[in-house]
Coordinates of C-alpha atoms in Angstrom, one line a residue:
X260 CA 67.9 -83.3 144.7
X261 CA 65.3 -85.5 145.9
X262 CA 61.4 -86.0 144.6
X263 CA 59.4 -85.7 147.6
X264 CA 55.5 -87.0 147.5
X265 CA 53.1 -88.3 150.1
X266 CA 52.1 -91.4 151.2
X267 CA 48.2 -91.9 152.7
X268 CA 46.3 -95.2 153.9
X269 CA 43.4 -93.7 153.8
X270 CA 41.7 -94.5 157.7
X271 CA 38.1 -92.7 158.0
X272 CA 35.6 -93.2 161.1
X273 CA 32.9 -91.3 162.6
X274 CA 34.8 -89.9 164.6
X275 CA 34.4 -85.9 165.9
X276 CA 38.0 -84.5 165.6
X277 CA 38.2 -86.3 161.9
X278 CA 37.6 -84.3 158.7
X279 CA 37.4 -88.1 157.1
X280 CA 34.7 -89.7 158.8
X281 CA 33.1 -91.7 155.3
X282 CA 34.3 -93.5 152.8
X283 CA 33.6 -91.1 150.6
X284 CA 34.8 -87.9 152.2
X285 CA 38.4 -90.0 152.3
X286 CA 38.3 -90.9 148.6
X287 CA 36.9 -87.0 147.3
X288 CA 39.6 -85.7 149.8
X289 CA 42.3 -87.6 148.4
X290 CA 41.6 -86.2 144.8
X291 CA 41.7 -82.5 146.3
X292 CA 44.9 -83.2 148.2
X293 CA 46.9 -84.6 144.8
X294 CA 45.6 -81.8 142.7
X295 CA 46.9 -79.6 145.9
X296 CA 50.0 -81.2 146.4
X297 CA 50.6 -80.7 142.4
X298 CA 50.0 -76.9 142.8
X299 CA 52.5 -76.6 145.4
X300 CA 55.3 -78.6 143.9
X301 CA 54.9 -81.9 145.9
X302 CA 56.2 -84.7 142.7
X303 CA 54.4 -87.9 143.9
X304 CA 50.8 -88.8 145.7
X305 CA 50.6 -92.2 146.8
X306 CA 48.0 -94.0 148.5
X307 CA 48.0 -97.3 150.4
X308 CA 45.9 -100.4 149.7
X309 CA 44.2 -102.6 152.6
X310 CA 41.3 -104.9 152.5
X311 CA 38.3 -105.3 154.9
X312 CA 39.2 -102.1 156.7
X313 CA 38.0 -98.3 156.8
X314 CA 40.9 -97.2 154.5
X315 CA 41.7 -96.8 150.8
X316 CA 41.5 -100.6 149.1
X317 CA 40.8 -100.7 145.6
X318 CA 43.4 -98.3 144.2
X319 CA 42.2 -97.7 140.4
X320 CA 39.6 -95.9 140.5
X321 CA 40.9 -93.4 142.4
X322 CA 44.5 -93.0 140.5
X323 CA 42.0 -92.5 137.3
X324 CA 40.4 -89.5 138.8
X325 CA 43.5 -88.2 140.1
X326 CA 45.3 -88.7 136.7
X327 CA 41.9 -87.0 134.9
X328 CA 42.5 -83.7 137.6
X329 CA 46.4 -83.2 137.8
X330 CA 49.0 -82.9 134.7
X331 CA 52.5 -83.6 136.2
X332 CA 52.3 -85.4 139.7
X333 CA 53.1 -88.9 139.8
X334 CA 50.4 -91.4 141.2
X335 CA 50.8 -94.5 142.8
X336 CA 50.6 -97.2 145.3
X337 CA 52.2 -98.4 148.3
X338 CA 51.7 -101.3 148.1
X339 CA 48.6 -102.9 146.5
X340 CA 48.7 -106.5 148.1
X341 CA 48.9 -109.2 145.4
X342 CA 47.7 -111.7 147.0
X343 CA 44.3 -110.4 146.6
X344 CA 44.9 -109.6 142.9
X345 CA 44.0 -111.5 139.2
X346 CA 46.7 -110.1 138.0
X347 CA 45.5 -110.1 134.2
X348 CA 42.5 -108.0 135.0
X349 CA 45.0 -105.9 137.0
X350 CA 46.9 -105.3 133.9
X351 CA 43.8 -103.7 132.1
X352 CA 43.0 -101.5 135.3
X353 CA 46.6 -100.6 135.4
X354 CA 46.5 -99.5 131.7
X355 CA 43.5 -97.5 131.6
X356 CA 44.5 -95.6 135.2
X357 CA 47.9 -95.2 132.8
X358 CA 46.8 -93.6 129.8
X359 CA 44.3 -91.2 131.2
X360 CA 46.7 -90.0 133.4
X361 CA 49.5 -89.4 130.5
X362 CA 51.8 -92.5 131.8
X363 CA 52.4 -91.0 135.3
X364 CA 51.6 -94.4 137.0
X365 CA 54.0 -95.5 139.5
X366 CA 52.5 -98.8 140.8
X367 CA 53.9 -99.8 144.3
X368 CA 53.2 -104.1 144.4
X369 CA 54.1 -106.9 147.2
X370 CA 53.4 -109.7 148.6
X371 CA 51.5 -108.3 151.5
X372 CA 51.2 -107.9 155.3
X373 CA 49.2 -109.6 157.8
X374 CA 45.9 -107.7 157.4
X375 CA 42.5 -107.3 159.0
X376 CA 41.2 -111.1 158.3
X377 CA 42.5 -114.4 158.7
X378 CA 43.8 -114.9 155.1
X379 CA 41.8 -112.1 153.4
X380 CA 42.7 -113.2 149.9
X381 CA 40.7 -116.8 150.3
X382 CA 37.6 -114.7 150.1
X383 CA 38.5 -113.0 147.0
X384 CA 38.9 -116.7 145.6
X385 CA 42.5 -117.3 145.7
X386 CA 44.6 -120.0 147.4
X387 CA 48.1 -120.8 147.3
X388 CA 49.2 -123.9 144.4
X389 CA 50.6 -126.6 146.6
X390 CA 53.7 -126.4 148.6
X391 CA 53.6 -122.7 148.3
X392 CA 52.8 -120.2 151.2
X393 CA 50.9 -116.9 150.2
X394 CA 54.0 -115.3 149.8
X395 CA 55.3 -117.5 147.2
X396 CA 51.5 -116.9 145.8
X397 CA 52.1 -112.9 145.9
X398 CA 55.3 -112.8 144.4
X399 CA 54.3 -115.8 141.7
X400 CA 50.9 -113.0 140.9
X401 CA 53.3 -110.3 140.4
X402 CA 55.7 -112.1 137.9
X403 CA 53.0 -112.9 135.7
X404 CA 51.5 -109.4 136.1
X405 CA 55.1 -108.0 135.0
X406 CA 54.9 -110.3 132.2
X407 CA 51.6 -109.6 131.2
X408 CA 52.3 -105.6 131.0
X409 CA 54.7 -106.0 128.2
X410 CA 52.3 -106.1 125.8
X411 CA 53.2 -109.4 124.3
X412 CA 50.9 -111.7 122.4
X413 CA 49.5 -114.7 124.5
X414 CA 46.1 -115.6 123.9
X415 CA 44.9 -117.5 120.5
X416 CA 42.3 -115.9 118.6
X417 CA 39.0 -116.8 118.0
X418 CA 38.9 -118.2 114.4
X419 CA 35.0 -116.5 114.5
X420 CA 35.7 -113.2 116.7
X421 CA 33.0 -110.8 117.0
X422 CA 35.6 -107.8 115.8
X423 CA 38.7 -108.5 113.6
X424 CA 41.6 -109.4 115.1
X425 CA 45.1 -108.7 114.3
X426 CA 47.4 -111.4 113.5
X427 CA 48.9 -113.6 116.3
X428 CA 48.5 -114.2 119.2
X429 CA 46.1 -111.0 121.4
X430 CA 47.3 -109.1 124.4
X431 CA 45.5 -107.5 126.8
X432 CA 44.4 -103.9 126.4
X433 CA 44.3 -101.2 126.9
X434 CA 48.4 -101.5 126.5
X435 CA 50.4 -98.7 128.0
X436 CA 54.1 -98.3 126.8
X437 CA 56.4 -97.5 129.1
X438 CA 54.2 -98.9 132.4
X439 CA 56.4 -102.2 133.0
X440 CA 59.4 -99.8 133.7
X441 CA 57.3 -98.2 136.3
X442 CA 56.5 -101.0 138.5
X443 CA 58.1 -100.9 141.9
X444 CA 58.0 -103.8 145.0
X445 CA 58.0 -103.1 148.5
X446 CA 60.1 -105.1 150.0
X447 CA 60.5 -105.7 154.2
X448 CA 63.3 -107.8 153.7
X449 CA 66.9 -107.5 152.8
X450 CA 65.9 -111.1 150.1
X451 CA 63.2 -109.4 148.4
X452 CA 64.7 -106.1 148.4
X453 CA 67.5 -108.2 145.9
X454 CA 64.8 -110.6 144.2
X455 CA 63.3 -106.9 143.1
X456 CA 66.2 -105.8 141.5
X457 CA 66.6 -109.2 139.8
X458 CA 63.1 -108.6 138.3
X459 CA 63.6 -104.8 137.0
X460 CA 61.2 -103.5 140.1
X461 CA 61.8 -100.4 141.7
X462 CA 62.4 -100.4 145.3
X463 CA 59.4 -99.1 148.3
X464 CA 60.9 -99.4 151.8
X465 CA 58.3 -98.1 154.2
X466 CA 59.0 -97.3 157.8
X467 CA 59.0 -101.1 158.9
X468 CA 61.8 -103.7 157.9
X469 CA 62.3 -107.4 159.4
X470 CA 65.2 -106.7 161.9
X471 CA 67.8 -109.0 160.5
X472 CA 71.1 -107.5 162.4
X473 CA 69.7 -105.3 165.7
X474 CA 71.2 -102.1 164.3
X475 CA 69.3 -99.2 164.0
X476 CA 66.3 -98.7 161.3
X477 CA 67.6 -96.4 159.0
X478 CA 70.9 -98.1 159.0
X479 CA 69.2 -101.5 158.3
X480 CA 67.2 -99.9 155.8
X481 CA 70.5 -98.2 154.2
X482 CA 71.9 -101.7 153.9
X483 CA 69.1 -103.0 152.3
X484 CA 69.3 -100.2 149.3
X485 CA 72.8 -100.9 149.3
X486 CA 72.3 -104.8 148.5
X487 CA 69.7 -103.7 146.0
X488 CA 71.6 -101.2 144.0
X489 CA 74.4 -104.1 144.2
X490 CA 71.7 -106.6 142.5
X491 CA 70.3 -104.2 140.0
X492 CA 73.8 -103.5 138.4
X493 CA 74.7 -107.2 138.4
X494 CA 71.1 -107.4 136.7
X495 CA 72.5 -105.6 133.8
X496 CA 68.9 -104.1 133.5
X497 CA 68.5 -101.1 130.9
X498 CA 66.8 -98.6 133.0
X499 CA 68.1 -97.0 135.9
X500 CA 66.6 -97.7 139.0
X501 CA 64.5 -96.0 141.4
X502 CA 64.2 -95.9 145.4
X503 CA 61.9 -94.6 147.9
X504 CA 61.7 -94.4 151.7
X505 CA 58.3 -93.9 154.0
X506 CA 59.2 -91.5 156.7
X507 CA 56.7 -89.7 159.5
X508 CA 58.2 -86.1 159.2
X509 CA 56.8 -83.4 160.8
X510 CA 58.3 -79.7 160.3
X511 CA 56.7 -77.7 163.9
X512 CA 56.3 -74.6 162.8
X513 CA 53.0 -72.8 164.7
X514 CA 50.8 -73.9 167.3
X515 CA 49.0 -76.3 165.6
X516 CA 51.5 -78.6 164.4
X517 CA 52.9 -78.3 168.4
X518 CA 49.2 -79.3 170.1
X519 CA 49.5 -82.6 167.2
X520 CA 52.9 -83.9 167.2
X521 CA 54.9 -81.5 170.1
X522 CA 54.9 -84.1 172.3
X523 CA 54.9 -87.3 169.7
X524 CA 56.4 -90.1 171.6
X525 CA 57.8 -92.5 168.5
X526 CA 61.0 -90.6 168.0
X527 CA 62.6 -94.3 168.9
X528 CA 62.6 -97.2 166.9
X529 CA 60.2 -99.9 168.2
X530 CA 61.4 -103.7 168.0
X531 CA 58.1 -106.0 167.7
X532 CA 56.3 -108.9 165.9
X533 CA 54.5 -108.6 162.7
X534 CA 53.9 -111.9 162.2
X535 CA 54.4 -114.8 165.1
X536 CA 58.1 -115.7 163.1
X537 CA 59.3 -112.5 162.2
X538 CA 60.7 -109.9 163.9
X539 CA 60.4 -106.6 162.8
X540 CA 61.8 -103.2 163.5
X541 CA 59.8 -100.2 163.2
X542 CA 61.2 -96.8 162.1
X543 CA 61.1 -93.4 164.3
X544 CA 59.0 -90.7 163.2
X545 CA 60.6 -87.4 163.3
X546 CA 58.5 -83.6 164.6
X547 CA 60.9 -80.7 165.8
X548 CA 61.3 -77.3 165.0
X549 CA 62.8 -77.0 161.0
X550 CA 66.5 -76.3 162.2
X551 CA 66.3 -79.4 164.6
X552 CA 64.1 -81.6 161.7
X553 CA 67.2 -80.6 159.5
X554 CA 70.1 -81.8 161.6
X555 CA 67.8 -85.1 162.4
X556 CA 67.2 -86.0 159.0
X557 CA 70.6 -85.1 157.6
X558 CA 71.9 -88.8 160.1
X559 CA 69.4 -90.6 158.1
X560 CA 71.4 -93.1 156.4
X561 CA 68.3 -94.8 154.4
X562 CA 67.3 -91.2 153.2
X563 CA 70.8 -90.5 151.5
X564 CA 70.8 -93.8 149.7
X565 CA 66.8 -93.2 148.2
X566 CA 66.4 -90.8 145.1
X567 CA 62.5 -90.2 146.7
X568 CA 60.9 -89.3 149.7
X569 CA 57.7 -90.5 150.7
X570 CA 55.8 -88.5 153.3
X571 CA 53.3 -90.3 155.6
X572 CA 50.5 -87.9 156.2
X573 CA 47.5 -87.5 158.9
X574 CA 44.5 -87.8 156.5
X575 CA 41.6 -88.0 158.8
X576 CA 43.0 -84.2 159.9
X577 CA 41.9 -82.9 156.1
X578 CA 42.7 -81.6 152.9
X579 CA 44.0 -77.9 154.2
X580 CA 46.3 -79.3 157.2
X581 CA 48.0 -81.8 155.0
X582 CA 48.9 -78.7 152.5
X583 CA 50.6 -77.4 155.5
X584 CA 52.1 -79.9 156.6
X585 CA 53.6 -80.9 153.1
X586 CA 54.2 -77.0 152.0
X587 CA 56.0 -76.5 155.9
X588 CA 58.7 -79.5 154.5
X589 CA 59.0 -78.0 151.4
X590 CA 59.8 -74.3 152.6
X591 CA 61.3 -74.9 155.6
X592 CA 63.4 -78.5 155.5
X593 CA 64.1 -79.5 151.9
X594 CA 66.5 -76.9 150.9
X595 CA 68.4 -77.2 154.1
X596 CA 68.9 -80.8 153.0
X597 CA 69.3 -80.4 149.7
X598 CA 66.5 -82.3 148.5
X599 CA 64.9 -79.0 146.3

């Protein structure tokens, strides 16, 4: 049994075979696919966070009208970027987007990958303390975001406040129990895939990993669960922890899905450079026929090792298509796996 949801970045352009060509048909689409995905029994709908691009950026917003329209899907992230982030205000966003949605938040959270700009978050007023690089500076924001969402006093009252105050020290608010335990970290590394379980994060692994031995994808990614669940138990943390995998799946099952992904050519991995130092391997996506998609997906190592699936879809092809595409897995491929 696996929970299966979908993962979308979001792209729009004016082009004339998109169904997303604005911003806002890509945001008002998202909405309709979650409520959707909810009435068909899809568990998660996830949306990716990039800056200075035509895709999805600023995530709250838009997990707050999702959580308002659905009652059971979990909402989240993968990954909002924290080097862009103040990670107090965060908390408050992250609370409010919590509570109206009934405390389905799953936030996905990382350091980041190289994005559209030449360090993007130095516009947003951020720079790293010295001797760190901007990673050090993503993971250092989402400590103190983690420690900030447990809803412990830290800030001394005004002796004159506006409103009274309760004793001690104030939090931020709105507070929403239960959030810190749903906080994951998508990690591209087999080192922060470990320094996440040594925090009490959840683990993202998308469909792209540094390429640290030269074996396969899904058995590098395998590995890297494995060294995470290792960490976790060492941890001694008190809730269980939770794991999901990106994968491009595509179940071929009339004409149309044929004339889009028939003849897709990136059922290989692909070996290449993410940034100038670090090699990176790129996972295969997977289109065939269900029987075939079954067999295929049964040899991924990764998959077995994660308790949840995260399905990357085609936005820009529309609300109705991406039903398909996510009602054709669940008919047709997850109960020959064993994931429903």
């Amino acid at each position: 049994m696996k929970k299966i949801g979908f993962l979308s970045f979001g792209h729009w352009a004016n082009h004339p075979q998109y169904n997303a060509r604005t911003a806002s048909d890509t945001l008002l689409q998202s909405i309709d696919l979650a409520v959707a995905a909810e009435e068909i029994g899809i568990d998660g709908a996830y949306f990716r966070v990039h800056h200075f691009a035509k895709q999805l950026a600023s995530p709250f917003p838009l997990l707050s009208a999702i959580g308002a329209k659905t009652s059971k899907i979990e909402i989240g992230t993968g990954v909002i970027d924290m080097r862009y982030e103040n990670p107090l205000y965060m908390v408050e966003d992250a609370g409010a987007a919590d509570l109206i949605s009934g405390g389905r938040l799953q936030l996905g959270i990382s350091r980041g990958s190289p994005e559209q700009v030449i360090d993007g978050w130095r516009y947003f007023g951020y720079e790293p303390l010295e001797g760190e690089t901007d990673a050090d500076m993503g993971r250092r924001k989402g400590l103190e975001f983690l420690e900030k969402l447990d809803g412990k006093g830290f800030a001394q009252p005004n002796p004159n406040p506006m409103f009274p105050n309760p004793p001690g020290l104030l939090r931020l608010e709105p507070f929403s129990s239960g959030l810190r335990d749903r906080i994951w970290w998508g990690a591209a590394s087999n080192a922060t895939a470990i320094w996440a379980a040594e925090n009490g994060l959840h683990l993202q692994s998308s469909t792209l990993k540094e390429d640290e031995s030269g074996k396969p994808f899904h058995i590098q990614q395998a590995e890297q669960i494995r060294l995470y669940k290792k960490a976790w138990k060492e941890a001694g943390h008190a809730h269980e922890p939770r794991i999901s995998v990106s994968r491009s799946i595509f179940a071929l099952v009339n004409d149309q899905d044929r004339y889009y992904f028939g003849n897709e050519s990136n059922r290989e991995d692909k070996i290449g450079l993410i940034e100038p130092d670090k090699r990176a391997i790129f996972g295969r996506s997977y289109a065939a026929e269900p029987d075939q998609l079954i067999l295929d997906l049964a040899k991924d190592e990764a998959i077995q090792e994660a308790d949840t699936v995260l399905l990357t879809i085609p936005n820009t092809l529309g609300v109705d298509y991406n039903v398909h595409v996510l009602s054709a897995i669940l008919e047709h491929v997850a109960p020959g796996l064993g994931w429903r």
